[in-house]
């Protein structure tokens, strides 16, 4: 159903765009007249570049284009010219906005990219004889996009080579006898040529480059996890790159004139973008496979210093309740927890018959008091969503040192939560600093700061993604969404 609705909306949009284009063009033919041979050939050249752009040439009047390139005249020139115009608009729309809507579980922004007038730009380029520059004009210019596109070009060339064949590495030897290893490193772009006489030191250096690509410890050894990542097919890696490229296209409009937060779940990283700049990168901790973080779109509307943590029902009954039953007062005191009834009144835990409670019979709320030891740390960034997900600080800083940071119950722990808050609220930066410095002192209660200009937030799921330096990495498909 969702796919059908998306296709209907895409078809409707294309019809509207074509109407605009025909009005702008004065209903004239733009591709088949003899004096348009140059523009027609440029259009065909654009379509041929589709694989290097993460697109499929079969989506753009492929049969008609092949017919015309072979020298066959169409039976109906006007209809063929219209079909080429439709294909041109579809192609440049895909270049500017991506080929599909990025799927999220909750879409609070209802975001649709629409910052470019594709039909008008196409008409103007044809009228001004600047059609050959239109692709560069419509592509995103951010360095992350360029990095992904460059790697797509490398992998596409490797796949098109006559000597290409799928490779499976079974040996953990790192020497010149391991031909599949050498071939796979070449396919991944970690080697420039295939040489079975390569020196062991050089080969180990190239294995470290592959480990860096997959976020492993760079020791040059072929452990099981490294072998598993190396044995993923090049075709699949290319598909992951194309998916990421189109996501950057989809995001391009929203990030042009405002700050935008993107959390990539497999990368366990937060990126604050504005225009073509990365204003801040922070490591994060996201949901483990059993309690995944949900992809969504929303906007940051509130920052809370010294938040309470209202323990989710499942965590309270499955994880805390067994410990509470052993020694209620000591356990709750040690964790700085309060027990509230349904009306929000704080109860004396010694008056509760804890042994009678269970996962299905628990009429209370457990709340952790604020302070440095609070599970949310000293700051929480709120945004509306149906999953009770938010961005927050944490007292457990050591977990950020792991490469694969999938440890939470679904919320997102942010290593640089305070710097992020100050960038979102520059006018409150001094106040946030003062509140942070007071963290060691007892706190009376949470301090809420409203975000006047709400910041769009995209929590996405991309296996291929640039790191903070713009280098492409392939992260764990931790929730098996790309299998």
Short mmCIF file of C-alpha atoms in Angstrom, two decimals:
data_model
loop_
_atom_site.label_atom_id
_atom_site.label_comp_id
_atom_site.label_asym_id
_atom_site.label_seq_id
_atom_site.Cartn_x
_atom_site.Cartn_y
_atom_site.Cartn_z
CA UNK A 1 0.00 0.00 0.00
CA UNK A 2 2.71 2.47 0.99
CA UNK A 3 4.68 1.73 -2.17
CA UNK A 4 1.57 2.20 -4.34
CA UNK A 5 0.79 5.55 -2.72
CA UNK A 6 4.37 6.68 -3.28
CA UNK A 7 4.19 5.68 -6.95
CA UNK A 8 0.90 7.52 -7.41
CA UNK A 9 2.35 10.68 -5.83
CA UNK A 10 5.45 10.40 -8.04
CA UNK A 11 3.32 10.02 -11.18
CA UNK A 12 1.14 12.97 -10.19
CA UNK A 13 4.21 15.10 -9.57
CA UNK A 14 5.65 14.18 -12.96
CA UNK A 15 2.39 15.12 -14.69
CA UNK A 16 2.38 18.51 -12.97
CA UNK A 17 6.04 19.10 -13.84
CA UNK A 18 5.40 18.21 -17.47
CA UNK A 19 2.52 20.69 -17.63
CA UNK A 20 4.79 23.43 -16.33
CA UNK A 21 7.53 22.46 -18.77
CA UNK A 22 5.23 22.48 -21.79
CA UNK A 23 3.91 25.91 -20.85
CA UNK A 24 7.44 27.26 -20.40
CA UNK A 25 8.55 25.68 -23.67
CA UNK A 26 5.55 26.95 -25.61
CA UNK A 27 4.50 23.39 -26.55
CA UNK A 28 7.47 23.17 -28.94
CA UNK A 29 9.58 20.06 -29.62
CA UNK A 30 12.95 20.23 -27.94
CA UNK A 31 14.82 17.03 -28.77
CA UNK A 32 14.05 15.60 -32.21
CA UNK A 33 14.36 18.58 -34.60
CA UNK A 34 17.63 18.53 -36.58
CA UNK A 35 18.90 21.71 -34.94
CA UNK A 36 18.53 20.04 -31.52
CA UNK A 37 20.90 17.17 -32.22
CA UNK A 38 23.50 18.58 -29.80
CA UNK A 39 21.07 18.86 -26.88
CA UNK A 40 19.65 15.42 -27.69
CA UNK A 41 23.13 13.88 -27.58
CA UNK A 42 23.90 15.71 -24.32
CA UNK A 43 20.70 14.27 -22.84
CA UNK A 44 21.71 10.78 -23.93
CA UNK A 45 25.15 11.31 -22.38
CA UNK A 46 23.48 12.30 -19.12
CA UNK A 47 21.37 9.15 -19.14
CA UNK A 48 24.49 7.03 -19.81
CA UNK A 49 26.05 8.46 -16.64
CA UNK A 50 23.17 7.10 -14.54
CA UNK A 51 25.11 4.16 -13.01
CA UNK A 52 27.84 6.55 -11.81
CA UNK A 53 25.13 8.73 -10.26
CA UNK A 54 23.49 5.89 -8.35
CA UNK A 55 20.63 5.84 -10.86
CA UNK A 56 19.26 3.30 -13.35
CA UNK A 57 19.30 4.29 -17.07
CA UNK A 58 16.30 2.02 -17.67
CA UNK A 59 14.18 4.55 -15.73
CA UNK A 60 14.63 7.22 -18.42
CA UNK A 61 12.94 6.26 -21.72
CA UNK A 62 15.57 3.56 -22.21
CA UNK A 63 13.94 1.77 -25.16
CA UNK A 64 13.27 5.01 -27.04
CA UNK A 65 16.79 6.28 -26.39
CA UNK A 66 18.33 3.07 -27.74
CA UNK A 67 16.09 3.28 -30.80
CA UNK A 68 17.12 6.85 -31.52
CA UNK A 69 20.81 6.12 -30.94
CA UNK A 70 20.53 3.28 -33.48
CA UNK A 71 19.22 5.78 -36.05
CA UNK A 72 15.59 4.60 -36.14
CA UNK A 73 13.00 7.35 -36.51
CA UNK A 74 9.99 7.14 -34.15
CA UNK A 75 6.54 6.67 -35.65
CA UNK A 76 5.17 9.68 -33.74
CA UNK A 77 7.80 12.41 -33.35
CA UNK A 78 5.68 14.59 -31.07
CA UNK A 79 4.95 11.70 -28.69
CA UNK A 80 8.61 10.67 -28.69
CA UNK A 81 9.72 14.21 -27.96
CA UNK A 82 7.27 14.40 -25.07
CA UNK A 83 8.57 11.09 -23.73
CA UNK A 84 12.13 12.42 -23.79
CA UNK A 85 11.00 15.55 -21.92
CA UNK A 86 9.33 13.40 -19.28
CA UNK A 87 12.50 11.33 -18.97
CA UNK A 88 14.65 14.47 -18.70
CA UNK A 89 12.50 15.92 -15.92
CA UNK A 90 12.46 12.57 -14.09
CA UNK A 91 16.26 12.28 -14.41
CA UNK A 92 17.03 15.78 -13.11
CA UNK A 93 14.44 15.43 -10.35
CA UNK A 94 16.17 12.24 -9.22
CA UNK A 95 19.56 13.97 -9.39
CA UNK A 96 18.31 16.85 -7.24
CA UNK A 97 16.06 15.04 -4.75
CA UNK A 98 16.89 11.32 -4.88
CA UNK A 99 14.97 8.42 -6.33
CA UNK A 100 12.80 7.56 -3.33
CA UNK A 101 11.53 8.82 -0.02
CA UNK A 102 13.76 7.64 2.81
CA UNK A 103 11.68 5.30 4.96
CA UNK A 104 11.11 6.19 8.59
CA UNK A 105 8.83 4.72 11.24
CA UNK A 106 7.50 8.12 12.27
CA UNK A 107 7.52 11.14 9.94
CA UNK A 108 6.97 14.17 12.12
CA UNK A 109 8.37 16.64 9.60
CA UNK A 110 6.37 15.58 6.53
CA UNK A 111 9.41 16.74 4.62
CA UNK A 112 9.40 16.77 0.81
CA UNK A 113 12.33 18.40 -1.00
CA UNK A 114 11.16 21.13 -3.37
CA UNK A 115 13.86 23.82 -3.42
CA UNK A 116 14.55 23.67 -7.17
CA UNK A 117 12.20 24.45 -10.06
CA UNK A 118 13.33 21.57 -12.26
CA UNK A 119 11.13 22.28 -15.35
CA UNK A 120 12.05 25.97 -15.36
CA UNK A 121 15.76 25.23 -14.94
CA UNK A 122 15.60 22.67 -17.76
CA UNK A 123 13.77 25.07 -20.06
CA UNK A 124 16.20 27.90 -19.24
CA UNK A 125 19.26 25.72 -19.80
CA UNK A 126 17.99 24.68 -23.22
CA UNK A 127 17.14 28.27 -24.10
CA UNK A 128 20.52 29.62 -22.93
CA UNK A 129 22.61 26.84 -24.49
CA UNK A 130 23.85 25.87 -21.00
CA UNK A 131 22.29 22.42 -20.97
CA UNK A 132 25.73 20.85 -20.65
CA UNK A 133 26.14 22.47 -17.20
CA UNK A 134 22.71 21.56 -15.80
CA UNK A 135 23.81 18.34 -14.08
CA UNK A 136 26.51 20.16 -12.09
CA UNK A 137 24.02 22.85 -11.19
CA UNK A 138 21.50 20.40 -9.75
CA UNK A 139 23.77 17.94 -7.93
CA UNK A 140 24.44 18.51 -4.21
CA UNK A 141 27.81 20.12 -3.59
CA UNK A 142 28.52 18.88 -0.06
CA UNK A 143 31.80 16.95 0.32
CA UNK A 144 30.06 13.86 1.72
CA UNK A 145 28.03 13.50 -1.48
CA UNK A 146 31.18 13.83 -3.58
CA UNK A 147 32.93 11.14 -1.52
CA UNK A 148 30.09 8.66 -1.98
CA UNK A 149 29.88 9.43 -5.68
CA UNK A 150 33.63 8.86 -6.11
CA UNK A 151 33.44 5.46 -4.45
CA UNK A 152 30.46 4.50 -6.61
CA UNK A 153 32.60 5.29 -9.66
CA UNK A 154 35.43 3.04 -8.39
CA UNK A 155 33.13 0.10 -7.63
CA UNK A 156 31.23 0.49 -10.90
CA UNK A 157 34.49 0.36 -12.87
CA UNK A 158 35.61 -2.72 -10.94
CA UNK A 159 32.33 -4.50 -11.71
CA UNK A 160 32.59 -3.63 -15.41
CA UNK A 161 36.08 -5.10 -15.81
CA UNK A 162 36.17 -8.27 -17.88
CA UNK A 163 38.24 -10.02 -15.19
CA UNK A 164 35.71 -9.31 -12.42
CA UNK A 165 34.29 -12.28 -10.56
CA UNK A 166 32.76 -12.69 -7.09
CA UNK A 167 35.39 -13.47 -4.46
CA UNK A 168 35.06 -15.41 -1.22
CA UNK A 169 37.95 -15.37 1.25
CA UNK A 170 38.26 -18.52 3.35
CA UNK A 171 41.86 -18.26 4.58
CA UNK A 172 43.00 -15.92 7.35
CA UNK A 173 46.58 -15.82 5.98
CA UNK A 174 47.85 -12.34 5.19
CA UNK A 175 50.46 -13.11 2.54
CA UNK A 176 50.78 -13.34 -1.23
CA UNK A 177 49.41 -16.89 -1.28
CA UNK A 178 45.93 -15.64 -0.34
CA UNK A 179 44.80 -14.68 -3.84
CA UNK A 180 41.12 -14.10 -2.92
CA UNK A 181 42.22 -11.58 -0.28
CA UNK A 182 44.31 -9.65 -2.81
CA UNK A 183 41.48 -9.70 -5.36
CA UNK A 184 38.90 -8.49 -2.84
CA UNK A 185 41.14 -5.67 -1.61
CA UNK A 186 41.47 -4.57 -5.22
CA UNK A 187 37.71 -4.71 -5.76
CA UNK A 188 37.15 -2.56 -2.66
CA UNK A 189 39.63 0.05 -3.84
CA UNK A 190 42.18 -0.78 -1.13
CA UNK A 191 44.67 -1.90 -3.82
CA UNK A 192 45.27 -0.16 -7.17
CA UNK A 193 46.27 -3.34 -8.98
CA UNK A 194 46.13 -7.10 -8.49
CA UNK A 195 49.63 -8.38 -7.75
CA UNK A 196 50.21 -11.86 -6.34
CA UNK A 197 53.83 -10.95 -5.57
CA UNK A 198 52.87 -8.20 -3.13
CA UNK A 199 55.06 -7.85 -0.04
CA UNK A 200 53.51 -8.99 3.24
CA UNK A 201 54.07 -5.62 4.96
CA UNK A 202 52.30 -3.82 2.11
CA UNK A 203 49.46 -6.34 2.15
CA UNK A 204 48.98 -5.91 5.90
CA UNK A 205 48.83 -2.14 5.43
CA UNK A 206 46.08 -2.63 2.85
CA UNK A 207 44.22 -5.00 5.21
CA UNK A 208 44.35 -2.23 7.84
CA UNK A 209 42.80 0.13 5.29
CA UNK A 210 39.96 -2.39 4.82
CA UNK A 211 39.56 -2.69 8.59
CA UNK A 212 39.27 1.10 8.77
CA UNK A 213 36.62 0.93 6.05
CA UNK A 214 34.57 -1.44 8.25
CA UNK A 215 35.27 0.19 11.64
CA UNK A 216 37.45 -2.62 13.01
CA UNK A 217 40.61 -2.46 15.10
CA UNK A 218 43.38 -1.81 12.58
CA UNK A 219 45.80 -4.62 13.41
CA UNK A 220 46.13 -6.20 9.96
CA UNK A 221 44.70 -9.56 11.10
CA UNK A 222 41.86 -11.43 9.38
CA UNK A 223 39.57 -12.21 12.29
CA UNK A 224 36.11 -13.69 11.72
CA UNK A 225 34.25 -10.37 11.76
CA UNK A 226 36.70 -8.86 9.25
CA UNK A 227 36.30 -11.85 6.94
CA UNK A 228 32.51 -11.60 7.15
CA UNK A 229 32.59 -7.96 6.06
CA UNK A 230 35.13 -8.62 3.30
CA UNK A 231 32.95 -11.43 1.95
CA UNK A 232 29.93 -9.19 1.41
CA UNK A 233 29.57 -8.87 -2.35
CA UNK A 234 30.74 -5.80 -4.24
CA UNK A 235 27.27 -5.55 -5.79
CA UNK A 236 25.75 -5.20 -2.33
CA UNK A 237 28.31 -2.59 -1.30
CA UNK A 238 27.48 -0.63 -4.43
CA UNK A 239 23.77 -0.84 -3.61
CA UNK A 240 24.46 0.51 -0.09
CA UNK A 241 26.44 3.41 -1.55
CA UNK A 242 23.66 4.28 -4.00
CA UNK A 243 21.15 4.25 -1.16
CA UNK A 244 23.29 6.69 0.83
CA UNK A 245 23.86 8.94 -2.20
CA UNK A 246 20.13 9.30 -2.75
CA UNK A 247 19.61 10.02 0.95
CA UNK A 248 22.06 12.93 0.72
CA UNK A 249 20.09 14.20 -2.29
CA UNK A 250 16.86 13.90 -0.32
CA UNK A 251 18.39 15.89 2.56
CA UNK A 252 19.96 18.56 0.37
CA UNK A 253 17.06 21.04 0.36
CA UNK A 254 16.39 21.02 4.10
CA UNK A 255 20.01 21.67 5.05
CA UNK A 256 20.55 24.64 2.75
CA UNK A 257 19.21 27.41 4.98
CA UNK A 258 19.15 25.96 8.50
CA UNK A 259 20.93 23.61 10.85
CA UNK A 260 19.86 19.98 10.54
CA UNK A 261 20.66 17.07 12.85
CA UNK A 262 21.17 13.64 11.30
CA UNK A 263 21.66 10.56 13.46
CA UNK A 264 22.80 7.52 11.50
CA UNK A 265 21.96 4.41 13.51
CA UNK A 266 24.50 1.92 12.06
CA UNK A 267 27.26 4.56 12.34
CA UNK A 268 26.16 5.38 15.91
CA UNK A 269 26.99 8.97 15.05
CA UNK A 270 25.30 12.38 15.16
CA UNK A 271 25.99 15.00 12.49
CA UNK A 272 24.92 18.65 12.70
CA UNK A 273 24.88 20.02 9.15
CA UNK A 274 24.25 23.47 7.74
CA UNK A 275 24.59 23.96 4.01
CA UNK A 276 27.71 22.13 2.87
CA UNK A 277 29.34 22.34 6.31
CA UNK A 278 29.49 19.84 9.15
CA UNK A 279 29.16 22.01 12.25
CA UNK A 280 29.50 19.19 14.78
CA UNK A 281 30.07 15.46 14.90
CA UNK A 282 29.42 13.44 18.04
CA UNK A 283 29.69 9.77 18.78
CA UNK A 284 26.43 8.30 20.03
CA UNK A 285 25.16 5.11 21.59
CA UNK A 286 22.05 3.69 19.92
CA UNK A 287 19.68 0.80 20.54
CA UNK A 288 20.92 -2.77 20.59
CA UNK A 289 19.34 -5.29 18.24
CA UNK A 290 16.78 -6.43 20.87
CA UNK A 291 15.69 -2.84 21.61
CA UNK A 292 16.33 -0.95 18.36
CA UNK A 293 16.29 2.78 17.79
CA UNK A 294 13.49 3.68 15.37
CA UNK A 295 14.21 5.74 12.23
CA UNK A 296 12.12 8.92 12.34
CA UNK A 297 11.90 12.60 11.51
CA UNK A 298 10.99 15.28 14.03
CA UNK A 299 12.38 18.55 15.40
CA UNK A 300 14.19 19.50 18.60
CA UNK A 301 11.84 21.77 20.57
CA UNK A 302 13.13 21.65 24.15
CA UNK A 303 16.37 21.25 26.09
CA UNK A 304 16.18 20.09 29.70
CA UNK A 305 19.08 20.49 32.10
CA UNK A 306 19.14 18.07 35.06
CA UNK A 307 16.29 15.91 33.75
CA UNK A 308 14.49 13.26 35.72
CA UNK A 309 14.50 9.83 34.12
CA UNK A 310 11.09 8.25 34.10
CA UNK A 311 11.98 4.58 33.75
CA UNK A 312 10.03 2.90 30.92
CA UNK A 313 7.56 0.28 32.15
CA UNK A 314 9.40 -2.63 30.51
CA UNK A 315 12.72 -1.64 32.05
CA UNK A 316 11.14 -1.03 35.46
CA UNK A 317 9.39 -4.40 35.58
CA UNK A 318 11.95 -6.59 33.81
CA UNK A 319 15.25 -5.12 34.97
CA UNK A 320 14.67 -3.11 38.16
CA UNK A 321 11.87 -5.02 39.89
CA UNK A 322 13.89 -8.20 40.60
CA UNK A 323 16.62 -6.12 42.28
CA UNK A 324 14.11 -4.01 44.20
CA UNK A 325 12.47 -7.13 45.64
CA UNK A 326 15.79 -8.18 47.19
CA UNK A 327 16.14 -5.01 49.29
CA UNK A 328 13.71 -2.27 48.23
CA UNK A 329 15.00 0.70 50.20
CA UNK A 330 18.72 0.00 49.66
CA UNK A 331 18.28 -0.72 45.94
CA UNK A 332 16.19 2.39 45.26
CA UNK A 333 18.49 4.62 47.34
CA UNK A 334 21.58 3.34 45.55
CA UNK A 335 20.06 4.19 42.18
CA UNK A 336 18.58 7.48 43.39
CA UNK A 337 15.10 6.25 42.41
CA UNK A 338 11.69 7.45 43.57
CA UNK A 339 8.41 5.52 43.43
CA UNK A 340 5.31 7.41 42.23
CA UNK A 341 1.68 6.39 42.20
CA UNK A 342 -0.69 6.97 39.29
CA UNK A 343 -1.37 10.55 40.40
CA UNK A 344 2.37 11.38 40.55
CA UNK A 345 2.61 11.33 44.35
CA UNK A 346 5.97 10.18 45.76
CA UNK A 347 5.57 7.05 47.91
CA UNK A 348 7.58 5.54 50.74
CA UNK A 349 8.98 2.30 49.21
CA UNK A 350 8.98 0.57 52.60
CA UNK A 351 5.16 0.71 52.64
CA UNK A 352 4.80 -1.22 49.34
CA UNK A 353 4.34 -4.99 49.19
CA UNK A 354 6.96 -5.56 46.49
CA UNK A 355 6.67 -9.36 46.55
CA UNK A 356 3.12 -9.11 45.18
CA UNK A 357 4.23 -7.15 42.11
CA UNK A 358 5.11 -8.56 38.69
CA UNK A 359 5.47 -7.57 35.05
CA UNK A 360 1.71 -7.66 34.63
CA UNK A 361 0.91 -6.12 38.00
CA UNK A 362 2.92 -2.94 38.54
CA UNK A 363 0.77 0.14 39.22
CA UNK A 364 3.73 2.45 39.92
CA UNK A 365 6.20 4.68 38.10
CA UNK A 366 9.90 4.55 38.90
CA UNK A 367 11.66 7.89 38.48
CA UNK A 368 15.39 8.53 38.83
CA UNK A 369 16.30 11.84 40.44
CA UNK A 370 18.45 14.32 38.55
CA UNK A 371 22.17 14.72 38.97
CA UNK A 372 25.48 13.50 37.56
CA UNK A 373 24.58 9.84 38.13
CA UNK A 374 21.21 10.09 36.39
CA UNK A 375 21.00 7.73 33.43
CA UNK A 376 20.25 10.71 31.19
CA UNK A 377 23.25 12.63 32.46
CA UNK A 378 22.75 16.36 32.94
CA UNK A 379 20.99 17.24 29.68
CA UNK A 380 18.20 15.90 27.51
CA UNK A 381 17.11 17.16 24.07
CA UNK A 382 13.41 16.55 23.47
CA UNK A 383 11.51 16.01 20.23
CA UNK A 384 8.03 14.65 19.69
CA UNK A 385 7.77 11.01 18.62
CA UNK A 386 5.66 7.98 19.60
CA UNK A 387 8.62 5.90 20.84
CA UNK A 388 9.66 7.93 23.91
CA UNK A 389 13.01 8.43 22.19
CA UNK A 390 15.22 11.44 22.89
CA UNK A 391 18.82 12.57 22.71
CA UNK A 392 20.57 12.74 26.05
CA UNK A 393 23.83 12.88 27.97
CA UNK A 394 25.05 9.87 29.96
CA UNK A 395 27.30 9.21 32.95
CA UNK A 396 28.68 6.12 31.18
CA UNK A 397 31.24 7.89 29.01
CA UNK A 398 33.50 4.85 28.56
CA UNK A 399 31.04 3.22 26.14
CA UNK A 400 31.80 5.91 23.56
CA UNK A 401 35.25 4.38 23.12
CA UNK A 402 33.78 1.33 21.35
CA UNK A 403 33.63 1.36 17.54
CA UNK A 404 30.30 -0.47 17.53
CA UNK A 405 28.10 1.39 19.99
CA UNK A 406 24.80 -0.52 20.10
CA UNK A 407 24.01 -0.70 23.82
CA UNK A 408 20.88 1.36 24.62
CA UNK A 409 17.20 0.52 25.04
CA UNK A 410 16.37 2.71 22.01
CA UNK A 411 17.22 6.23 23.15
CA UNK A 412 20.30 7.98 21.80
CA UNK A 413 23.12 8.86 24.16
CA UNK A 414 25.19 11.76 22.82
CA UNK A 415 28.84 12.20 23.79
CA UNK A 416 28.85 15.94 22.99
CA UNK A 417 25.35 16.77 24.18
CA UNK A 418 26.37 20.08 25.81
CA UNK A 419 28.22 21.46 22.72
CA UNK A 420 25.25 20.39 20.61
CA UNK A 421 22.82 22.25 22.86
CA UNK A 422 24.94 25.41 22.73
CA UNK A 423 25.02 25.31 18.93
CA UNK A 424 21.24 24.89 18.81
CA UNK A 425 20.73 27.71 21.34
CA UNK A 426 23.64 30.15 20.95
CA UNK A 427 21.74 32.82 22.87
CA UNK A 428 21.55 30.45 25.86
CA UNK A 429 25.16 29.20 25.64
CA UNK A 430 26.32 31.12 28.73
CA UNK A 431 23.37 29.88 30.77
CA UNK A 432 23.98 26.29 29.67
CA UNK A 433 27.65 26.67 30.64
CA UNK A 434 26.67 27.91 34.08
CA UNK A 435 24.23 25.06 34.59
CA UNK A 436 26.84 22.52 33.48
CA UNK A 437 29.39 23.86 35.97
CA UNK A 438 26.84 23.53 38.76
CA UNK A 439 26.35 19.83 38.07
CA UNK A 440 28.19 18.71 41.19
CA UNK A 441 25.79 20.61 43.47
CA UNK A 442 22.38 19.16 44.50
CA UNK A 443 19.65 20.20 42.08
CA UNK A 444 16.12 21.20 43.00
CA UNK A 445 14.62 20.02 39.74
CA UNK A 446 14.88 20.06 35.94
CA UNK A 447 15.46 23.34 34.08
CA UNK A 448 13.56 23.53 30.78
CA UNK A 449 14.76 25.76 27.94
CA UNK A 450 12.50 26.10 24.91
CA UNK A 451 14.09 26.04 21.46
CA UNK A 452 12.69 29.05 19.61
CA UNK A 453 13.83 27.94 16.17
CA UNK A 454 13.12 24.22 16.10
CA UNK A 455 15.90 22.17 14.54
CA UNK A 456 14.91 19.39 12.10
CA UNK A 457 16.04 15.95 13.21
CA UNK A 458 16.47 12.91 10.96
CA UNK A 459 17.21 9.55 12.57
CA UNK A 460 18.13 7.35 9.63
CA UNK A 461 19.48 3.91 8.84
CA UNK A 462 22.38 3.88 6.37
CA UNK A 463 25.08 1.20 6.27
CA UNK A 464 27.36 3.21 3.94
CA UNK A 465 28.03 6.69 5.30
CA UNK A 466 30.88 9.23 5.45
CA UNK A 467 32.63 9.71 8.78
CA UNK A 468 33.42 13.13 10.26
CA UNK A 469 36.40 13.49 7.91
CA UNK A 470 34.28 12.65 4.87
CA UNK A 471 35.81 9.19 4.36
CA UNK A 472 33.31 6.47 3.46
CA UNK A 473 32.75 3.71 5.99
CA UNK A 474 30.60 0.58 5.88
CA UNK A 475 28.98 0.07 9.28
CA UNK A 476 27.29 -2.94 10.84
CA UNK A 477 23.83 -3.67 9.48
CA UNK A 478 22.94 -4.11 13.14
CA UNK A 479 19.17 -4.51 12.58
CA UNK A 480 19.53 -6.54 9.36
CA UNK A 481 17.66 -4.03 7.21
CA UNK A 482 19.97 -4.39 4.19
CA UNK A 483 20.22 -8.19 4.16
#
